Short mmCIF file of C-alpha atoms in Angstrom, two decimals:
data_model
loop_
_atom_site.label_atom_id
_atom_site.label_comp_id
_atom_site.label_asym_id
_atom_site.label_seq_id
_atom_site.Cartn_x
_atom_site.Cartn_y
_atom_site.Cartn_z
CA MET A 1 -13.01 18.34 -14.48
CA ARG A 2 -11.29 19.15 -11.45
CA ILE A 3 -12.73 21.76 -9.05
CA LYS A 4 -10.19 23.75 -7.05
CA GLY A 5 -9.61 22.47 -3.62
CA VAL A 6 -11.36 19.17 -4.14
CA ASP A 7 -8.23 16.93 -4.38
CA THR A 8 -6.99 18.62 -1.27
CA ASP A 9 -10.23 18.16 0.59
CA ARG A 10 -10.29 14.44 -0.44
CA ALA A 11 -6.79 13.98 0.58
CA ARG A 12 -7.50 15.54 3.98
CA GLY A 13 -10.48 13.39 4.36
CA ILE A 14 -8.61 10.18 3.46
CA ARG A 15 -5.89 11.30 6.04
CA ARG A 16 -8.45 11.68 8.81
CA ALA A 17 -10.03 8.29 8.17
CA TYR A 18 -6.48 6.61 8.32
CA THR A 19 -5.76 8.56 11.41
CA LEU A 20 -8.91 7.09 13.13
CA ILE A 21 -7.88 3.59 12.00
CA PHE A 22 -4.48 4.11 13.54
CA LEU A 23 -5.80 5.21 16.77
CA LEU A 24 -8.22 2.15 16.90
CA MET A 25 -5.34 0.01 16.18
CA MET A 26 -3.38 1.61 18.95
CA GLU A 27 -6.13 0.86 21.36
CA LEU A 28 -6.45 -2.84 20.07
CA VAL A 29 -2.69 -3.37 20.66
CA GLU A 30 -3.12 -1.80 24.06
CA GLU A 31 -6.22 -3.91 24.97
CA LEU A 32 -5.14 -7.23 23.16
CA GLY A 33 -1.53 -7.09 23.03
CA SER A 34 0.49 -6.69 19.78
CA ASN A 35 0.67 -10.45 18.73
CA ARG A 36 -3.13 -10.72 18.95
CA ALA A 37 -3.77 -7.52 16.99
CA LEU A 38 -1.21 -8.40 14.46
CA GLU A 39 -2.73 -11.79 13.95
CA MET A 40 -6.11 -10.17 13.43
CA LEU A 41 -4.77 -7.63 10.92
CA ARG A 42 -3.10 -10.40 8.92
CA LYS A 43 -6.42 -12.22 8.77
CA ALA A 44 -8.09 -9.08 7.56
CA VAL A 45 -5.37 -8.64 4.87
CA GLU A 46 -5.84 -12.05 3.56
CA ARG A 47 -9.57 -11.55 3.05
CA GLN A 48 -8.94 -8.16 1.46
CA ALA A 49 -6.59 -9.73 -0.93
CA GLY A 50 -9.22 -12.24 -2.17
CA LEU A 51 -11.71 -9.40 -2.70
CA PHE A 52 -9.13 -7.25 -4.64
CA GLU A 53 -8.15 -10.13 -6.77
CA GLU A 54 -11.67 -10.74 -7.84
CA GLU A 55 -12.09 -7.05 -8.89
CA LEU A 56 -8.87 -6.96 -10.72
CA ARG A 57 -9.38 -10.29 -12.71
CA ARG A 58 -12.45 -8.79 -14.07
CA GLU A 59 -10.68 -5.72 -15.31
CA ALA A 60 -7.53 -7.43 -16.69
CA THR A 61 -6.96 -8.30 -20.26
CA PRO A 62 -5.63 -11.72 -21.39
CA SER A 63 -2.55 -10.44 -22.97
CA MET A 64 -1.02 -8.68 -19.89
CA ASN A 65 2.25 -10.32 -18.81
CA PRO A 66 2.57 -11.00 -15.01
CA ILE A 67 4.79 -7.77 -14.34
CA GLU A 68 2.22 -5.48 -16.02
CA MET A 69 -0.57 -7.42 -14.15
CA GLY A 70 1.32 -6.90 -10.87
CA PHE A 71 1.98 -3.17 -11.66
CA LYS A 72 -1.77 -2.75 -12.25
CA ALA A 73 -2.67 -4.35 -8.97
CA TYR A 74 -0.03 -2.49 -7.03
CA ARG A 75 -1.07 0.85 -8.65
CA ALA A 76 -4.81 0.41 -8.02
CA PHE A 77 -4.20 -0.79 -4.33
CA MET A 78 -1.97 2.18 -3.49
CA GLU A 79 -3.95 4.95 -5.39
CA ASP A 80 -7.22 3.71 -3.86
CA LEU A 81 -5.41 4.23 -0.57
CA GLY A 82 -4.85 7.90 -1.84
CA ALA A 83 -1.06 7.54 -2.39
CA GLU A 84 0.75 9.19 -5.42
CA VAL A 85 2.57 6.40 -7.34
CA GLU A 86 4.76 6.75 -10.34
CA ILE A 87 7.25 4.46 -12.36
CA HIS A 88 10.77 5.01 -11.04
CA LYS A 89 12.64 2.49 -13.22
CA ARG A 90 11.22 -0.14 -15.36
CA GLY A 91 13.27 -3.51 -16.26
CA GLU A 92 12.59 -6.56 -18.35
CA ALA A 93 11.41 -8.58 -15.20
CA SER A 94 10.69 -5.75 -12.73
CA ILE A 95 9.31 -2.40 -12.07
CA THR A 96 10.38 0.01 -9.25
CA LEU A 97 7.62 2.27 -8.09
CA ARG A 98 8.04 5.68 -6.33
CA VAL A 99 5.57 6.36 -3.78
CA GLU A 100 5.15 10.02 -3.13
CA ARG A 101 2.34 11.57 -0.80
CA CYS A 102 1.01 8.71 1.32
CA PRO A 103 -2.01 9.36 3.56
CA LEU A 104 -1.29 6.21 5.55
CA TYR A 105 2.19 7.62 6.59
CA GLU A 106 0.67 11.17 7.23
CA ALA A 107 -2.03 9.69 9.37
CA MET A 108 0.62 7.83 11.56
CA ILE A 109 2.22 11.17 12.32
CA ASP A 110 -1.29 12.80 13.08
CA ALA A 111 -1.97 9.83 15.39
CA GLY A 112 1.32 10.61 17.29
CA VAL A 113 3.16 7.49 16.06
CA GLU A 114 7.00 8.09 15.59
CA CYS A 115 7.80 8.44 11.95
CA GLY A 116 10.79 5.87 11.65
CA ASP A 117 9.38 3.49 14.30
CA LEU A 118 6.24 2.20 12.83
CA GLN A 119 6.52 3.10 9.19
CA GLY A 120 8.67 0.15 8.39
CA GLY A 121 6.45 -2.00 10.58
CA LEU A 122 3.25 -0.69 8.95
CA CYS A 123 4.59 -1.59 5.45
CA THR A 124 6.06 -4.69 6.65
CA ASN A 125 2.83 -5.97 8.49
CA LEU A 126 0.04 -4.39 6.59
CA ILE A 127 0.71 -2.87 3.18
CA LEU A 128 3.28 -5.08 1.60
CA PRO A 129 1.63 -8.28 2.81
CA ALA A 130 -1.55 -7.10 1.40
CA ILE A 131 -0.18 -6.15 -2.01
CA GLN A 132 2.07 -9.38 -1.80
CA GLY A 133 -1.28 -11.49 -1.17
CA ILE A 134 -2.80 -10.13 -4.27
CA LEU A 135 0.22 -10.40 -6.48
CA LYS A 136 0.70 -14.10 -5.42
CA ARG A 137 -2.77 -14.88 -6.40
CA LEU A 138 -2.30 -13.28 -9.83
CA ASP A 139 1.04 -15.16 -10.43
CA PRO A 140 2.98 -17.20 -7.83
CA GLY A 141 6.24 -15.82 -9.15
CA LEU A 142 5.30 -12.15 -8.38
CA LYS A 143 7.20 -10.67 -5.54
CA LEU A 144 7.13 -7.35 -4.03
CA ARG A 145 10.05 -5.69 -1.85
CA ALA A 146 10.57 -2.30 -0.40
CA THR A 147 13.94 -0.85 -1.50
CA LEU A 148 13.67 2.56 0.36
CA THR A 149 11.45 3.48 3.20
CA ARG A 150 10.83 7.18 3.91
CA ARG A 151 11.63 8.52 7.20
CA SER A 152 10.04 11.95 6.80
CA LEU A 153 7.22 13.76 5.11
CA ASN A 154 9.63 15.23 2.53
CA GLU A 155 11.03 12.01 1.50
CA PHE A 156 9.45 8.98 -0.62
CA CYS A 157 9.33 5.15 -0.72
CA LEU A 158 10.64 2.93 -3.46
CA GLU A 159 9.22 -0.42 -3.99
CA GLU A 160 9.99 -3.25 -6.64
CA ILE A 161 7.65 -5.67 -8.10
CA TYR A 162 9.62 -8.38 -9.77
CA LEU A 163 9.10 -11.90 -11.26
CA LYS A 164 10.97 -14.61 -9.45
CA SER A 165 11.65 -17.60 -11.54
#
């Protein structure tokens, strides 16, 4: 049962939490420099991938093919972040996903980060590597690539999970 306004309040709360994280990251970059801050972020991403993989393997069924397993991991990761994800296109060896509302993107705007400048960097340095780390642990052939990155609140992202032979 959904209570009117609860989803809106939850999305607002998620957005505020990410805004705080981005403001902290901006302080870390200013204090430590971008190279050191990114290195720290990459280490945290690797640790998170290990935790997420353990959780996902407990929930997976033995009959799931790698693409379906990758899709399940991607969807869980992104929806846990508060993003809206739907299948845009499904192929034999790939799934392209459309990411609508993204609290991370919205939080960057709240933190005063220029939309086009950091969005690609955020995905390139944080989100995609985190998901790719999980996919690699599930099947070394699973890959993830951004095929379209939003440049405004009214747009969306397209990301493709595929199996490289």
